[in-house]
Backbone as CSV, one residue per row, in Angstrom:
resi,resn,N_x,N_y,N_z,CA_x,CA_y,CA_z,C_x,C_y,C_z
1,UNK,0.373,-1.088,0.358,-0.011,0.064,-0.151,0.891,1.234,0.043
2,UNK,-0.024,2.133,0.531,1.007,3.895,0.347,0.691,4.394,1.875
3,UNK,2.158,4.474,2.500,1.651,4.830,3.624,2.547,6.467,3.847
4,UNK,1.853,7.536,4.244,2.066,8.260,4.521,2.406,9.567,5.536
5,UNK,2.630,9.512,6.005,3.201,10.632,7.108,2.030,12.092,7.234
6,UNK,2.494,12.746,6.079,2.137,13.848,5.797,0.341,13.400,4.360
7,UNK,0.167,14.722,3.410,-1.057,14.371,2.579,-0.194,13.323,1.518
8,UNK,-1.238,12.127,0.172,-1.113,12.139,-0.127,-1.752,12.717,-1.080
9,UNK,-1.266,12.557,-2.076,-2.086,13.825,-3.286,-1.722,12.752,-4.409
10,UNK,-2.787,12.259,-5.704,-2.476,11.314,-6.902,-3.136,12.976,-8.327
11,UNK,-2.758,13.672,-8.552,-3.585,14.483,-8.729,-4.004,13.928,-10.601
12,UNK,-4.035,13.166,-11.003,-4.856,12.677,-12.298,-5.507,11.788,-11.822
13,UNK,-5.662,10.401,-13.173,-6.120,9.288,-13.009,-5.643,8.318,-12.123
14,UNK,-6.745,8.092,-11.189,-5.493,6.733,-10.483,-6.580,5.766,-11.314
15,UNK,-5.579,4.880,-12.236,-6.401,3.741,-12.988,-5.554,2.330,-12.612
16,UNK,-4.702,2.315,-12.085,-4.515,1.211,-11.550,-4.175,-0.254,-10.165
17,UNK,-3.412,-0.730,-9.511,-4.629,-1.142,-8.336,-2.942,-1.300,-7.277
18,UNK,-3.877,-1.105,-6.542,-3.027,-1.087,-4.907,-3.408,-1.745,-3.865
19,UNK,-2.564,-2.781,-3.334,-2.746,-4.099,-2.335,-2.282,-4.094,-1.439
20,UNK,-2.442,-4.027,-0.198,-1.932,-4.346,0.521,-2.634,-5.215,1.781
21,UNK,-1.436,-6.555,2.339,-2.140,-7.307,3.414,-1.062,-8.057,3.964
22,UNK,-1.744,-8.269,5.670,-1.371,-8.483,6.739,-1.177,-10.050,6.897
23,UNK,-1.647,-10.472,6.125,-1.856,-12.424,6.441,-1.818,-12.336,7.124
24,UNK,-1.515,-12.524,9.007,-1.827,-13.179,10.307,-1.771,-11.780,10.716
25,UNK,-2.308,-11.206,10.694,-2.138,-10.054,11.863,-3.019,-8.709,11.197
26,UNK,-3.428,-7.580,12.248,-3.533,-6.460,12.294,-3.520,-5.192,11.373
27,UNK,-4.191,-4.930,10.900,-3.782,-3.514,9.742,-2.824,-3.239,9.495
28,UNK,-3.811,-3.139,8.104,-3.490,-3.066,6.549,-4.574,-2.057,6.135
29,UNK,-3.530,-0.836,4.812,-4.045,0.093,4.682,-3.824,0.617,2.451
30,UNK,-4.865,0.691,2.142,-4.348,0.863,1.375,-3.698,2.217,0.636
31,UNK,-4.198,2.761,1.093,-3.583,4.131,0.909,-3.680,4.970,2.587
32,UNK,-3.204,5.259,2.924,-3.096,5.326,4.943,-2.077,7.520,4.439
33,UNK,-2.793,7.815,4.791,-2.023,9.594,5.537,-2.059,9.729,6.532
34,UNK,-1.199,10.514,7.329,-1.447,10.831,8.455,-1.732,12.328,7.923
35,UNK,-1.936,12.487,7.077,-3.344,14.210,7.001,-4.352,13.760,5.791
36,UNK,-4.488,14.564,4.159,-5.705,14.233,3.503,-4.972,13.638,2.411
37,UNK,-5.452,12.380,1.711,-6.012,12.437,0.942,-6.863,12.801,0.045
38,UNK,-5.935,13.165,-1.330,-6.598,13.828,-2.777,-6.739,12.947,-3.633
39,UNK,-7.120,12.966,-4.354,-6.799,11.514,-5.646,-7.947,12.558,-7.140
40,UNK,-7.320,12.499,-7.961,-8.047,13.266,-8.767,-9.447,12.680,-9.161
41,UNK,-9.812,11.046,-9.441,-10.042,10.546,-9.944,-9.940,9.061,-9.422
42,UNK,-11.050,8.101,-9.863,-10.259,6.245,-10.063,-10.483,5.864,-11.120
43,UNK,-10.181,5.474,-12.315,-11.112,5.419,-12.974,-11.104,3.618,-13.305
44,UNK,-12.459,2.910,-14.174,-12.751,1.834,-13.731,-11.908,0.477,-13.601
45,UNK,-10.476,0.734,-14.077,-9.588,-0.115,-13.952,-8.995,-0.038,-12.589
46,UNK,-9.089,0.595,-11.319,-8.038,1.612,-10.792,-8.994,0.272,-9.269
47,UNK,-8.071,0.205,-8.893,-8.626,-0.031,-7.806,-7.962,-0.343,-6.008
48,UNK,-8.323,-0.164,-5.041,-7.619,-0.461,-3.709,-8.162,-1.483,-3.023
49,UNK,-7.289,-2.394,-2.165,-7.241,-3.306,-1.416,-6.578,-3.571,-0.251
50,UNK,-7.379,-3.678,0.905,-6.325,-3.789,2.001,-7.362,-4.755,2.385
51,UNK,-6.151,-6.034,2.959,-6.512,-7.563,4.224,-6.448,-7.348,5.030
52,UNK,-6.352,-7.776,6.292,-5.679,-7.486,7.432,-6.319,-9.266,8.375
53,UNK,-5.454,-10.014,8.500,-5.656,-11.807,8.445,-6.331,-11.138,10.146
54,UNK,-6.773,-10.440,10.832,-7.296,-10.292,12.348,-8.083,-8.860,12.123
55,UNK,-7.827,-7.977,12.714,-8.279,-6.184,12.924,-8.114,-5.055,12.213
56,UNK,-8.815,-4.594,11.669,-8.488,-2.617,11.559,-7.389,-3.083,10.135
57,UNK,-8.496,-3.159,8.940,-8.643,-3.125,7.473,-8.545,-1.730,6.604
58,UNK,-8.540,-0.877,6.286,-8.606,-0.533,5.901,-8.526,0.174,4.819
59,UNK,-9.154,1.013,3.873,-9.449,0.888,2.312,-8.618,2.585,1.922
60,UNK,-9.159,3.355,2.055,-8.553,4.731,1.818,-8.500,5.390,3.346
61,UNK,-7.136,5.472,3.951,-7.577,6.276,5.135,-6.625,7.646,5.150
62,UNK,-7.662,8.684,5.522,-7.122,10.040,5.760,-7.280,11.189,6.734
63,UNK,-6.393,11.082,7.342,-7.323,11.219,8.794,-7.537,12.973,8.388
64,UNK,-7.004,13.656,8.239,-7.499,14.829,8.731,-8.954,15.091,7.255
65,UNK,-8.627,14.652,5.993,-9.456,14.571,4.366,-9.264,13.423,3.778
66,UNK,-10.941,12.875,3.716,-10.657,12.229,1.862,-10.999,13.111,1.016
67,UNK,-10.264,13.170,-0.414,-11.402,14.058,-1.134,-10.983,13.194,-2.978
68,UNK,-12.106,12.622,-3.467,-11.702,12.432,-4.398,-12.772,12.994,-5.526
69,UNK,-11.959,14.085,-6.383,-12.707,14.927,-6.950,-13.120,14.860,-7.852
70,UNK,-12.569,14.300,-8.492,-14.071,13.557,-10.090,-14.461,12.376,-9.517
71,UNK,-14.951,11.477,-10.349,-15.490,10.590,-10.387,-14.803,9.181,-10.295
72,UNK,-15.683,8.453,-8.971,-15.268,6.924,-8.744,-15.682,5.614,-9.403
73,UNK,-15.359,5.076,-10.100,-15.494,4.116,-11.053,-14.973,2.558,-10.424
74,UNK,-13.832,2.837,-9.895,-13.113,1.828,-9.077,-13.648,0.608,-8.582
75,UNK,-13.674,0.172,-7.637,-13.400,-0.070,-6.684,-12.537,-0.199,-5.539
76,UNK,-12.814,0.493,-4.105,-11.930,0.224,-2.429,-12.884,-0.735,-1.529
77,UNK,-11.658,-1.791,-1.444,-12.309,-2.901,-0.378,-11.239,-3.455,0.956
78,UNK,-11.900,-3.034,1.772,-11.570,-3.678,2.893,-11.889,-4.711,3.568
79,UNK,-10.675,-6.156,3.666,-10.793,-6.822,4.671,-10.817,-6.940,6.075
80,UNK,-11.285,-6.810,7.147,-10.983,-7.513,8.308,-11.055,-8.625,8.280
81,UNK,-10.524,-10.112,8.578,-10.758,-11.355,8.168,-11.084,-11.982,9.487
82,UNK,-10.407,-12.400,9.934,-11.331,-12.549,11.263,-11.412,-11.584,12.813
83,UNK,-11.315,-10.700,12.114,-11.679,-9.113,13.739,-12.570,-7.551,13.232
84,UNK,-12.114,-7.166,14.346,-13.331,-5.681,13.949,-12.410,-4.807,13.365
85,UNK,-12.910,-3.979,12.578,-12.631,-2.856,12.112,-12.621,-2.836,10.706
86,UNK,-13.260,-2.904,9.633,-12.966,-3.004,7.915,-13.492,-1.292,7.260
87,UNK,-13.387,-0.492,7.203,-13.554,0.627,6.746,-13.065,0.599,5.206
88,UNK,-14.164,1.068,4.048,-13.452,1.064,2.878,-12.729,2.517,2.928
89,UNK,-13.582,3.802,3.175,-13.173,4.791,2.758,-13.574,5.845,4.128
90,UNK,-12.456,5.796,5.196,-12.407,6.772,6.164,-11.831,7.339,6.747
91,UNK,-11.934,8.723,7.413,-11.392,9.682,7.544,-12.175,10.492,8.925
92,UNK,-11.647,10.544,9.718,-11.561,12.040,11.142,-11.523,13.093,10.627
93,UNK,-11.855,13.258,9.360,-12.355,14.550,9.165,-13.093,14.743,8.634
94,UNK,-13.232,15.601,7.053,-14.791,15.127,5.691,-14.171,14.052,4.780
95,UNK,-14.834,13.878,4.375,-15.537,12.845,2.847,-16.385,13.685,1.308
96,UNK,-15.414,14.203,1.161,-15.442,14.418,0.019,-15.296,13.803,-1.418
97,UNK,-16.693,13.239,-2.653,-16.293,12.730,-3.933,-17.260,12.806,-4.435
98,UNK,-16.815,13.585,-6.115,-16.954,14.399,-6.746,-18.160,13.722,-7.237
99,UNK,-18.177,12.291,-7.734,-19.277,10.862,-7.781,-19.365,10.002,-7.702
100,UNK,-19.568,8.797,-7.544,-19.555,7.293,-7.576,-20.358,7.153,-9.085
101,UNK,-19.704,5.753,-9.403,-20.581,6.304,-11.147,-20.533,4.805,-10.515
102,UNK,-21.562,3.931,-11.698,-22.341,2.792,-11.645,-21.298,1.362,-11.434
103,UNK,-20.547,1.183,-11.871,-18.754,1.231,-11.767,-17.960,0.731,-10.694
104,UNK,-18.848,1.886,-9.542,-18.077,2.563,-9.022,-18.611,1.311,-7.541
105,UNK,-17.137,0.568,-6.877,-18.103,-0.166,-4.590,-17.117,-0.415,-4.166
106,UNK,-17.825,0.383,-3.173,-16.633,0.388,-1.682,-17.002,-0.995,-1.014
107,UNK,-16.569,-1.968,0.013,-16.854,-2.428,-0.286,-16.031,-2.962,1.864
108,UNK,-17.029,-3.532,2.661,-16.135,-3.712,4.125,-16.961,-4.919,4.572
109,UNK,-16.508,-5.117,4.654,-16.481,-6.503,5.365,-15.069,-6.918,6.815
110,UNK,-15.638,-7.211,7.874,-15.341,-7.563,8.643,-15.780,-9.136,9.861
111,UNK,-15.160,-9.632,9.552,-14.568,-10.746,10.794,-15.809,-10.695,11.552
112,UNK,-15.857,-9.504,13.023,-16.575,-9.604,14.189,-17.392,-8.333,14.083
113,UNK,-17.179,-7.834,14.818,-17.730,-6.089,15.128,-17.494,-4.772,13.981
114,UNK,-17.907,-4.139,13.329,-17.762,-3.285,13.079,-17.029,-3.002,11.348
115,UNK,-18.394,-2.612,10.319,-17.935,-2.583,9.131,-18.245,-1.265,8.610
116,UNK,-17.969,-0.541,7.873,-18.343,0.582,7.428,-17.919,0.680,6.216
117,UNK,-18.320,1.077,5.179,-18.132,1.249,3.634,-17.805,2.686,3.522
118,UNK,-18.500,3.852,3.336,-18.017,5.719,3.645,-18.111,6.084,5.028
119,UNK,-16.768,6.037,6.177,-16.323,7.131,6.994,-16.124,8.568,6.908
120,UNK,-16.494,9.149,7.804,-16.339,10.779,7.662,-16.777,11.282,8.803
121,UNK,-15.789,11.567,9.395,-16.566,11.658,11.293,-16.668,13.274,10.495
122,UNK,-16.819,14.319,10.024,-17.468,16.219,10.069,-17.899,15.774,8.724
123,UNK,-18.384,15.250,8.529,-19.480,15.300,6.749,-18.612,14.314,6.211
124,UNK,-20.051,14.174,4.881,-20.332,13.345,3.722,-20.561,14.253,2.536
125,UNK,-19.556,14.138,1.924,-20.181,14.868,0.493,-20.615,14.716,-0.981
126,UNK,-21.313,14.115,-2.051,-20.889,13.466,-3.117,-21.950,14.104,-4.096
127,UNK,-21.058,14.592,-4.247,-21.707,16.072,-5.015,-22.801,15.537,-6.741
128,UNK,-21.981,14.599,-7.360,-22.747,13.799,-8.847,-23.692,13.140,-8.123
129,UNK,-23.703,12.131,-7.573,-24.811,11.076,-6.386,-23.531,10.378,-6.358
130,UNK,-24.600,9.311,-5.925,-23.960,8.070,-6.039,-24.617,6.650,-7.016
131,UNK,-23.655,6.604,-7.305,-24.749,5.562,-8.356,-25.108,4.282,-9.051
132,UNK,-23.115,3.737,-7.790,-22.422,2.415,-7.723,-23.226,2.118,-6.299
133,UNK,-21.649,0.568,-6.383,-22.445,-0.697,-5.073,-21.766,-0.007,-3.580
134,UNK,-22.655,0.079,-2.494,-22.079,0.173,-0.965,-22.069,-0.712,-0.246
135,UNK,-20.469,-1.547,0.058,-21.773,-2.481,1.072,-20.772,-2.704,1.652
136,UNK,-21.114,-2.629,3.671,-20.668,-2.882,5.263,-21.501,-4.351,5.654
137,UNK,-20.245,-5.670,5.885,-21.265,-6.611,6.668,-19.769,-7.056,7.644
138,UNK,-20.889,-7.046,8.750,-20.150,-7.854,9.792,-20.389,-9.067,10.719
139,UNK,-19.749,-9.533,10.929,-19.600,-10.809,11.399,-20.846,-11.246,13.089
140,UNK,-20.476,-9.361,12.873,-20.963,-9.066,14.927,-21.888,-8.464,14.285
141,UNK,-21.581,-7.511,15.417,-22.820,-6.482,15.299,-22.152,-4.730,14.108
142,UNK,-22.950,-3.790,13.959,-22.481,-2.545,13.629,-21.393,-2.555,12.050
143,UNK,-22.858,-2.489,11.398,-22.607,-2.870,9.594,-22.897,-1.435,9.350
144,UNK,-22.295,-0.092,8.662,-23.142,0.960,8.495,-22.371,0.863,6.914
145,UNK,-23.325,1.429,6.085,-22.762,1.913,5.026,-21.743,3.315,4.514
146,UNK,-22.936,4.092,4.768,-22.439,5.440,4.716,-23.038,5.839,6.121
147,UNK,-21.717,6.485,6.566,-22.429,7.422,8.077,-20.989,7.892,8.022
148,UNK,-22.077,9.205,8.139,-21.856,11.259,8.594,-21.356,11.553,9.905
149,UNK,-20.687,11.658,10.713,-20.626,12.218,11.904,-20.986,13.798,11.707
150,UNK,-21.457,14.729,10.834,-21.716,15.866,10.340,-23.256,15.504,9.194
151,UNK,-22.819,17.091,8.185,-23.690,17.290,7.803,-23.648,15.893,6.457
152,UNK,-24.932,14.639,5.339,-24.319,14.098,3.873,-25.594,14.993,3.366
153,UNK,-24.887,14.843,2.661,-25.541,16.065,1.273,-24.692,16.003,-0.079
154,UNK,-25.238,16.473,-1.002,-24.884,16.643,-2.138,-24.235,17.855,-2.493
155,UNK,-23.400,18.324,-1.915,-22.878,19.781,-1.911,-22.885,20.705,-1.244
156,UNK,-24.538,20.617,-0.685,-24.464,21.740,0.130,-25.563,21.844,1.173
157,UNK,-25.962,22.082,2.653,-27.253,21.939,2.414,-28.570,21.412,1.554
158,UNK,-28.750,22.739,1.213,-30.284,22.518,-0.038,-30.123,21.820,-1.321
159,UNK,-28.631,20.938,-1.132,-29.065,20.035,-2.286,-28.548,18.352,-1.724
160,UNK,-29.592,17.427,-2.342,-29.496,16.411,-1.705,-28.356,15.653,-2.705
161,UNK,-28.339,14.734,-1.620,-27.503,13.425,-2.600,-28.877,12.562,-3.113
162,UNK,-28.523,12.670,-4.026,-28.571,11.655,-5.365,-28.270,10.154,-5.385
163,UNK,-28.767,9.541,-4.639,-28.528,7.681,-4.310,-29.169,7.266,-5.202
164,UNK,-28.946,6.528,-6.355,-29.718,5.780,-7.364,-29.479,4.359,-8.022
165,UNK,-28.035,3.978,-6.719,-27.486,2.380,-6.902,-27.431,2.277,-5.520
166,UNK,-27.261,1.058,-4.905,-27.350,0.733,-3.844,-26.326,0.910,-2.592
167,UNK,-27.637,0.918,-0.870,-25.894,0.928,-0.522,-27.155,-0.328,0.751
168,UNK,-25.946,-1.189,0.900,-26.488,-2.196,1.324,-25.515,-2.345,3.466
169,UNK,-25.925,-2.692,5.068,-25.335,-3.178,5.280,-25.683,-4.219,6.462
170,UNK,-24.676,-5.546,6.718,-25.241,-7.019,7.185,-24.560,-7.111,8.660
171,UNK,-25.075,-7.209,9.130,-24.677,-7.402,10.379,-25.579,-8.016,11.837
172,UNK,-24.952,-8.742,12.383,-25.292,-9.896,13.647,-25.561,-9.357,14.762
173,UNK,-26.261,-8.252,14.497,-26.791,-6.311,15.292,-27.145,-5.575,14.896
174,UNK,-26.965,-4.929,14.882,-26.399,-3.136,14.253,-26.291,-2.633,12.600
175,UNK,-27.427,-3.084,11.491,-26.583,-2.562,10.681,-27.879,-1.376,9.840
176,UNK,-27.060,-0.483,9.222,-27.827,0.475,9.086,-27.511,1.121,7.232
177,UNK,-27.781,0.963,6.383,-27.360,1.130,5.441,-26.618,2.887,5.402
178,UNK,-27.293,4.385,5.592,-27.345,5.405,5.325,-27.953,5.852,6.650
179,UNK,-26.653,6.870,7.465,-26.944,7.247,8.259,-25.823,8.223,8.260
180,UNK,-26.656,9.177,9.669,-25.789,10.536,10.186,-26.179,11.537,11.113
181,UNK,-24.635,11.326,12.022,-24.853,12.639,13.024,-26.285,13.806,12.885
182,UNK,-25.544,14.717,11.763,-26.350,15.408,11.527,-27.290,15.807,10.560
183,UNK,-26.967,16.724,9.642,-29.110,16.963,9.417,-28.250,16.334,7.786
184,UNK,-29.892,15.459,7.691,-29.378,14.772,5.827,-30.148,15.095,4.712
185,UNK,-29.717,15.448,3.656,-30.576,15.758,3.044,-30.410,14.994,1.539
186,UNK,-31.919,13.508,1.548,-31.353,13.000,0.391,-32.320,12.994,-0.303
187,UNK,-31.918,12.246,-2.323,-32.365,11.945,-2.997,-32.541,10.111,-3.330
188,UNK,-33.499,9.311,-2.947,-32.978,8.367,-3.584,-34.013,7.866,-4.264
189,UNK,-33.085,7.408,-5.131,-34.283,6.206,-6.447,-34.179,4.368,-6.374
190,UNK,-32.477,4.415,-5.735,-31.483,3.026,-5.565,-32.365,2.439,-4.773
191,UNK,-31.312,1.370,-4.030,-31.956,0.683,-2.665,-31.392,0.594,-1.581
192,UNK,-32.252,1.078,-0.931,-30.996,1.231,0.980,-31.174,-0.181,1.497
193,UNK,-30.839,-0.668,1.894,-31.026,-1.619,3.015,-30.002,-2.323,4.012
194,UNK,-30.948,-2.146,5.344,-29.862,-2.799,6.989,-30.583,-3.782,7.306
195,UNK,-30.204,-4.861,7.761,-30.326,-6.238,7.709,-29.400,-6.866,9.060
196,UNK,-30.361,-7.413,10.029,-30.112,-7.880,11.755,-30.569,-9.367,11.389
197,UNK,-29.285,-9.656,10.657,-28.862,-11.117,10.785,-29.876,-11.978,12.002
198,UNK,-29.713,-11.974,12.587,-30.310,-12.095,13.966,-31.686,-12.127,14.409
199,UNK,-32.379,-11.510,13.581,-33.307,-11.076,13.420,-34.140,-10.376,14.950
200,UNK,-33.211,-9.258,15.733,-33.717,-8.585,16.851,-34.359,-7.159,16.700
201,UNK,-34.328,-6.565,15.619,-34.826,-5.626,14.717,-33.435,-4.796,15.145
202,UNK,-33.203,-4.403,14.376,-31.934,-3.664,14.638,-31.358,-3.383,13.528
203,UNK,-32.388,-3.574,12.526,-31.492,-3.986,10.881,-32.691,-1.588,9.939
204,UNK,-31.873,-1.304,9.926,-32.382,0.546,8.717,-31.723,0.195,8.228
205,UNK,-32.770,1.450,6.855,-32.547,1.208,5.556,-31.543,3.278,6.052
206,UNK,-32.713,3.684,6.895,-31.703,5.089,7.243,-32.152,5.259,8.844
207,UNK,-30.395,5.732,8.875,-30.961,6.401,10.675,-30.010,7.056,11.175
208,UNK,-30.669,7.890,11.706,-30.597,9.494,12.345,-29.607,9.364,13.580
209,UNK,-27.733,9.179,14.179,-27.420,8.871,14.873,-25.888,8.879,15.020
210,UNK,-25.987,8.327,15.713,-23.942,7.776,16.079,-24.196,5.825,16.857
211,UNK,-23.541,5.040,16.552,-23.042,4.162,16.524,-22.266,4.555,17.959
212,UNK,-22.881,3.524,18.843,-22.049,3.901,20.103,-20.983,2.360,20.182
213,UNK,-20.754,2.148,19.503,-19.574,0.650,19.879,-19.344,0.003,20.575
214,UNK,-21.018,-0.007,20.723,-21.796,-1.750,21.991,-21.731,-2.846,21.268
215,UNK,-22.698,-2.310,19.700,-24.076,-2.241,19.102,-24.623,-1.851,19.405
216,UNK,-25.366,-0.314,20.177,-26.008,0.215,20.372,-26.110,2.017,19.450
217,UNK,-27.328,2.535,19.455,-27.332,3.513,18.432,-28.143,4.210,19.497
218,UNK,-27.161,5.816,19.540,-27.586,7.046,20.063,-28.238,7.905,18.721
219,UNK,-29.332,8.530,19.334,-30.021,9.538,18.070,-29.482,10.345,17.427
220,UNK,-29.407,11.051,16.470,-28.922,12.421,16.388,-29.975,13.475,16.757
221,UNK,-29.252,14.309,16.163,-30.334,15.614,15.935,-30.508,16.866,15.116
222,UNK,-30.134,16.336,14.155,-29.795,16.799,13.045,-31.682,17.051,11.602
223,UNK,-31.760,18.299,11.313,-33.184,18.311,10.893,-32.915,17.075,9.270
224,UNK,-33.550,16.426,8.999,-33.460,15.882,7.892,-33.950,15.910,6.903
225,UNK,-33.515,15.608,5.055,-34.944,15.846,4.428,-35.205,14.601,3.765
226,UNK,-35.280,13.602,3.042,-35.496,12.337,2.141,-36.830,12.272,1.213
227,UNK,-36.274,12.030,0.224,-37.402,12.317,-0.705,-37.037,10.801,-1.548
228,UNK,-37.759,10.223,-2.287,-37.982,8.753,-2.349,-38.246,8.467,-3.840
């Protein structure tokens, strides 16, 4: 993979493959930045793969932010094979993507708890819409397809994030397709789903709030607009 203490900048289109595997251990990063990650676009031939033998796999992990300026048409996947913590795209800052094409896919799979397809702690924006596939699967509790700790929209509070593709989450417990702790503005013509395989009733297509890390959910306080 690519590991940097500062920013990672790929100014053009990423059309090749980046992979990292920790065969029998934890922590695998496709691209990690201690600062921000900025990528011009990801072509349909581009892929980022992270596989951890136990826990903590990250496809793209930018501590202060992740930006894909143009279209994300390739694949990003993270697998924590026998443990916890799989993140397709992750940031403690904001995640901003120009668009996710119909060929674009983001996949996070955790053997036990905690799978996040796309996670931005301070906000998530997908300006040109999400036409691809985002999947989060946890063998234990807590799987979220898209989660924003701030707002979730298509570029501004007044602009909805258009979802014409598929966002799904599955877990043995809490599973939420799309969620935000702040205000959401969504226009959904695609498919959103959350499946609790235990039958315990914790599967939700859309949720407002934040996972507590122990399989529970705390309700958020944002004013949300969802059109279907």
